mmCIF file of C-alpha atoms and ligand atoms in Angstrom:
data_model
loop_
_atom_site.group_PDB
_atom_site.id
_atom_site.type_symbol
_atom_site.label_atom_id
_atom_site.label_comp_id
_atom_site.label_asym_id
_atom_site.label_seq_id
_atom_site.Cartn_x
_atom_site.Cartn_y
_atom_site.Cartn_z
ATOM 1 C CA MET A 1419 173.670 37.047 71.284
ATOM 2 C CA THR A 1420 173.511 35.616 67.860
ATOM 3 C CA ILE A 1421 174.798 34.619 64.942
ATOM 4 C CA LEU A 1422 172.544 35.054 62.670
ATOM 5 C CA ARG A 1423 171.094 33.241 59.557
ATOM 6 C CA ILE A 1424 172.140 34.942 56.239
ATOM 7 C CA LEU A 1425 168.882 35.084 53.944
ATOM 8 C CA ASP A 1426 169.770 33.426 50.007
ATOM 9 C CA TYR A 1427 168.254 34.570 47.383
ATOM 10 C CA PRO A 1428 165.426 34.201 45.986
ATOM 11 C CA ASP A 1429 164.140 34.315 49.936
ATOM 12 C CA PRO A 1430 161.082 36.029 49.504
ATOM 13 C CA ARG A 1431 162.210 38.667 52.977
ATOM 14 C CA LEU A 1432 164.902 40.372 50.916
ATOM 15 C CA LYS A 1433 161.848 42.416 49.122
ATOM 16 C CA THR A 1434 161.065 44.232 52.769
ATOM 17 C CA VAL A 1435 161.469 47.349 53.217
ATOM 18 C CA ALA A 1436 162.683 47.806 56.556
ATOM 19 C CA GLU A 1437 160.030 51.061 58.947
ATOM 20 C CA ALA A 1438 163.330 53.016 61.386
ATOM 21 C CA VAL A 1439 164.223 52.623 64.160
ATOM 22 C CA VAL A 1440 162.216 54.892 66.748
ATOM 23 C CA ASP A 1441 162.816 54.222 69.698
ATOM 24 C CA ILE A 1442 166.790 53.931 69.881
ATOM 25 C CA ASN A 1443 166.685 52.380 73.539
ATOM 26 C CA ASP A 1444 164.467 49.434 73.086
ATOM 27 C CA PRO A 1445 165.659 46.180 74.139
ATOM 28 C CA GLU A 1446 164.807 44.209 70.822
ATOM 29 C CA VAL A 1447 166.624 47.259 68.713
ATOM 30 C CA GLN A 1448 169.686 46.641 70.677
ATOM 31 C CA GLN A 1449 169.499 43.142 70.527
ATOM 32 C CA MET A 1450 169.520 43.011 66.800
ATOM 33 C CA ILE A 1451 172.874 45.174 66.518
ATOM 34 C CA SER A 1452 174.495 43.427 69.045
ATOM 35 C CA ASP A 1453 173.200 39.971 67.073
ATOM 36 C CA MET A 1454 174.185 41.955 63.500
ATOM 37 C CA LEU A 1455 177.345 42.922 64.883
ATOM 38 C CA GLU A 1456 177.967 39.234 66.325
ATOM 39 C CA THR A 1457 177.204 38.218 62.764
ATOM 40 C CA LEU A 1458 179.494 40.525 60.826
ATOM 41 C CA GLU A 1459 182.623 39.571 63.096
ATOM 42 C CA ASN A 1460 181.467 35.917 62.485
ATOM 43 C CA THR A 1461 180.984 35.594 58.597
ATOM 44 C CA PRO A 1462 184.598 34.907 57.273
ATOM 45 C CA ASN A 1463 185.116 37.877 53.799
ATOM 46 C CA CYS A 1464 182.717 40.347 55.303
ATOM 47 C CA GLY A 1465 181.994 43.520 54.340
ATOM 48 C CA GLY A 1466 178.351 45.177 56.144
ATOM 49 C CA LEU A 1467 175.397 43.246 56.308
ATOM 50 C CA ALA A 1468 172.036 44.733 56.417
ATOM 51 C CA ALA A 1469 168.737 43.851 58.313
ATOM 52 C CA THR A 1470 166.546 42.879 56.050
ATOM 53 C CA GLN A 1471 169.198 40.169 55.210
ATOM 54 C CA LEU A 1472 169.138 38.723 58.155
ATOM 55 C CA ASP A 1473 166.737 35.854 59.452
ATOM 56 C CA ILE A 1474 165.223 38.663 61.972
ATOM 57 C CA LYS A 1475 161.310 38.876 62.752
ATOM 58 C CA ASN A 1476 160.960 42.407 62.490
ATOM 59 C CA PRO A 1477 163.856 43.932 60.878
ATOM 60 C CA LYS A 1478 164.496 47.887 60.904
ATOM 61 C CA ARG A 1479 166.749 50.577 59.674
ATOM 62 C CA ILE A 1480 169.862 49.294 60.581
ATOM 63 C CA PHE A 1481 173.391 48.152 58.757
ATOM 64 C CA VAL A 1482 176.956 46.806 59.916
ATOM 65 C CA PHE A 1483 179.876 47.523 58.491
ATOM 66 C CA TYR A 1484 184.020 47.310 58.519
ATOM 67 C CA ASP A 1485 184.701 50.925 59.007
ATOM 68 C CA PHE A 1486 187.691 52.312 57.669
ATOM 69 C CA ILE A 1487 189.233 55.244 55.630
ATOM 70 C CA GLU A 1488 191.172 53.211 52.711
ATOM 71 C CA SER A 1489 193.530 55.813 51.955
ATOM 72 C CA GLU A 1490 194.916 56.091 54.815
ATOM 73 C CA GLY A 1491 194.777 52.360 55.965
ATOM 74 C CA THR A 1492 193.458 53.215 58.901
ATOM 75 C CA PRO A 1493 192.136 49.654 60.709
ATOM 76 C CA ALA A 1494 189.082 48.369 60.046
ATOM 77 C CA VAL A 1495 186.253 48.658 62.245
ATOM 78 C CA PRO A 1496 182.894 46.867 62.611
ATOM 79 C CA THR A 1497 180.603 48.814 63.102
ATOM 80 C CA CYS A 1498 176.559 49.614 63.344
ATOM 81 C CA VAL A 1499 174.623 52.372 61.709
ATOM 82 C CA VAL A 1500 170.253 53.107 62.062
ATOM 83 C CA ASN A 1501 167.693 54.688 60.070
ATOM 84 C CA PRO A 1502 171.114 55.772 57.553
ATOM 85 C CA GLU A 1503 170.475 58.706 55.004
ATOM 86 C CA ILE A 1504 172.560 59.715 52.093
ATOM 87 C CA VAL A 1505 173.135 63.356 51.633
ATOM 88 C CA HIS A 1506 175.114 63.618 48.842
ATOM 89 C CA ILE A 1507 177.550 61.900 46.680
ATOM 90 C CA GLU A 1508 179.721 62.262 43.953
ATOM 91 C CA GLY A 1509 181.678 60.673 40.754
ATOM 92 C CA GLU A 1510 180.723 57.597 39.455
ATOM 93 C CA VAL A 1511 182.387 53.751 39.894
ATOM 94 C CA PHE A 1512 181.201 50.698 37.528
ATOM 95 C CA GLU A 1513 183.294 47.895 39.218
ATOM 96 C CA GLU A 1514 182.205 43.624 40.426
ATOM 97 C CA GLU A 1515 180.662 44.064 43.146
ATOM 98 C CA GLY A 1516 178.884 40.781 45.154
ATOM 99 C CA CYS A 1517 176.191 40.111 48.033
ATOM 100 C CA MET A 1518 176.338 37.430 50.803
ATOM 101 C CA SER A 1519 172.505 36.859 49.839
ATOM 102 C CA VAL A 1520 173.870 36.814 46.071
ATOM 103 C CA TYR A 1521 175.764 32.883 46.947
ATOM 104 C CA PRO A 1522 179.170 35.136 46.998
ATOM 105 C CA ASP A 1523 181.837 32.086 45.741
ATOM 106 C CA TYR A 1524 180.074 32.473 42.267
ATOM 107 C CA ILE A 1525 177.703 35.567 41.495
ATOM 108 C CA GLN A 1526 180.267 38.832 41.004
ATOM 109 C CA ALA A 1527 178.785 41.576 38.120
ATOM 110 C CA LYS A 1528 179.504 45.383 37.911
ATOM 111 C CA VAL A 1529 176.831 48.420 39.313
ATOM 112 C CA THR A 1530 177.523 51.862 39.092
ATOM 113 C CA ARG A 1531 178.186 53.466 42.318
ATOM 114 C CA PRO A 1532 179.308 57.115 43.500
ATOM 115 C CA ALA A 1533 183.311 57.772 44.045
ATOM 116 C CA ILE A 1534 182.083 59.229 47.702
ATOM 117 C CA THR A 1535 179.445 58.687 49.536
ATOM 118 C CA HIS A 1536 178.629 60.812 52.084
ATOM 119 C CA MET A 1537 175.886 59.135 54.912
ATOM 120 C CA ARG A 1538 174.166 60.400 57.561
ATOM 121 C CA ALA A 1539 172.454 58.054 60.567
ATOM 122 C CA MET A 1540 172.087 57.094 64.343
ATOM 123 C CA ASP A 1541 174.937 54.820 66.150
ATOM 124 C CA ARG A 1542 173.357 52.454 68.374
ATOM 125 C CA HIS A 1543 173.584 55.219 71.681
ATOM 126 C CA GLY A 1544 171.003 57.479 69.176
ATOM 127 C CA LYS A 1545 173.976 60.298 68.679
ATOM 128 C CA PRO A 1546 174.179 61.481 64.856
ATOM 129 C CA VAL A 1547 177.095 59.994 63.322
ATOM 130 C CA GLU A 1548 178.571 60.782 59.838
ATOM 131 C CA TYR A 1549 180.850 59.537 56.883
ATOM 132 C CA ILE A 1550 181.882 60.428 54.015
ATOM 133 C CA ARG A 1551 183.756 57.757 52.147
ATOM 134 C CA SER A 1552 185.568 56.353 48.961
ATOM 135 C CA GLY A 1553 186.196 53.279 47.168
ATOM 136 C CA TYR A 1554 184.677 50.078 49.252
ATOM 137 C CA LEU A 1555 182.829 51.789 51.809
ATOM 138 C CA ALA A 1556 181.011 54.525 48.965
ATOM 139 C CA LYS A 1557 180.172 51.602 46.816
ATOM 140 C CA ASN A 1558 179.105 50.038 50.376
ATOM 141 C CA PHE A 1559 176.610 52.416 51.613
ATOM 142 C CA MET A 1560 174.936 51.962 48.283
ATOM 143 C CA HIS A 1561 174.286 48.731 48.989
ATOM 144 C CA GLU A 1562 173.149 48.320 52.853
ATOM 145 C CA ILE A 1563 170.616 50.952 51.114
ATOM 146 C CA ASP A 1564 169.328 48.911 48.776
ATOM 147 C CA HIS A 1565 168.721 45.960 50.161
ATOM 148 C CA LEU A 1566 166.957 48.268 53.542
ATOM 149 C CA ASN A 1567 164.562 48.835 50.445
ATOM 150 C CA GLY A 1568 164.741 45.710 50.006
ATOM 151 C CA LYS A 1569 166.891 45.628 46.859
ATOM 152 C CA LEU A 1570 169.450 43.778 45.280
ATOM 153 C CA TYR A 1571 172.351 45.199 43.184
ATOM 154 C CA ILE A 1572 171.598 42.925 40.736
ATOM 155 C CA ASP A 1573 168.469 44.604 40.856
ATOM 156 C CA HIS A 1574 170.502 46.941 38.793
ATOM 157 C CA LEU A 1575 171.284 45.057 35.992
ATOM 158 C CA LYS A 1576 170.441 45.804 32.119
ATOM 159 C CA PRO A 1577 167.605 43.283 31.285
ATOM 160 C CA VAL A 1578 170.190 40.924 29.139
ATOM 161 C CA LYS A 1579 173.101 40.883 32.050
ATOM 162 C CA ARG A 1580 170.024 40.146 34.715
ATOM 163 C CA THR A 1581 168.945 36.796 32.816
ATOM 164 C CA LEU A 1582 172.460 35.955 32.183
ATOM 165 C CA VAL A 1583 173.157 36.077 35.674
ATOM 166 C CA ASN A 1584 169.626 34.157 36.456
ATOM 167 C CA GLY A 1585 171.364 31.668 35.588
ATOM 168 C CA LYS A 1586 174.462 31.222 37.406
ATOM 169 C CA ILE A 1587 172.105 31.870 39.640
ATOM 170 C CA THR A 1588 170.587 28.954 39.206
ATOM 171 C CA LYS A 1589 173.713 26.904 39.132
ATOM 172 C CA ALA A 1590 175.414 28.061 42.032
ATOM 173 C CA LYS A 1591 171.798 27.357 44.015
ATOM 174 C CA ARG A 1592 172.138 23.559 43.158
ATOM 175 C CA LEU A 1593 176.243 23.654 43.993
ATOM 176 C CA LYS A 1594 175.175 25.198 47.119
ATOM 177 C CA GLU A 1595 172.136 23.175 47.836
ATOM 178 C CA LYS A 1596 174.870 19.697 46.555
ATOM 179 C CA ARG A 1597 177.193 20.882 49.156
ATOM 180 C CA ALA A 1598 174.765 21.308 52.420
HETATM 181 NI NI1 NI B 1758 174.342 42.715 49.989
#
């Protein structure tokens, strides 16, 4: 297994629209899933990662996240979903968000997301799975599927706010490069 490199904005590959997985048993797909889970579990303070934000040759429609039920306080389980689709959303929240590809130590911004998200997908064995989650995961599912469509949370910002964030990104990028 390999720990994959997380791409940093403005890497052009973050704009890649991922292709659906056609054959779940394709060894390349299974390797991708194993590497993505390994990367999630070895990245501190990371709630989820999408294939298109990682250094992967042909990223597919796959994301990994820690599944838990917020209201029940269940333990966080590293989980992967393949070809995820949003079937229903409910409510609205406007809360701070960050992204592992957009200098998470420095940049957060408020984005409108659903309060409850109902998602359908396949697990790594091709079995249909369904998640209805509120709170953090309701937002995270939308965030990760945006990634698979080549979109970042900062792309949702209004122009004035985006300009402000762009300025912060330039500074954060410089700081990160200095630290490296
Ligand atoms: Ni992200």
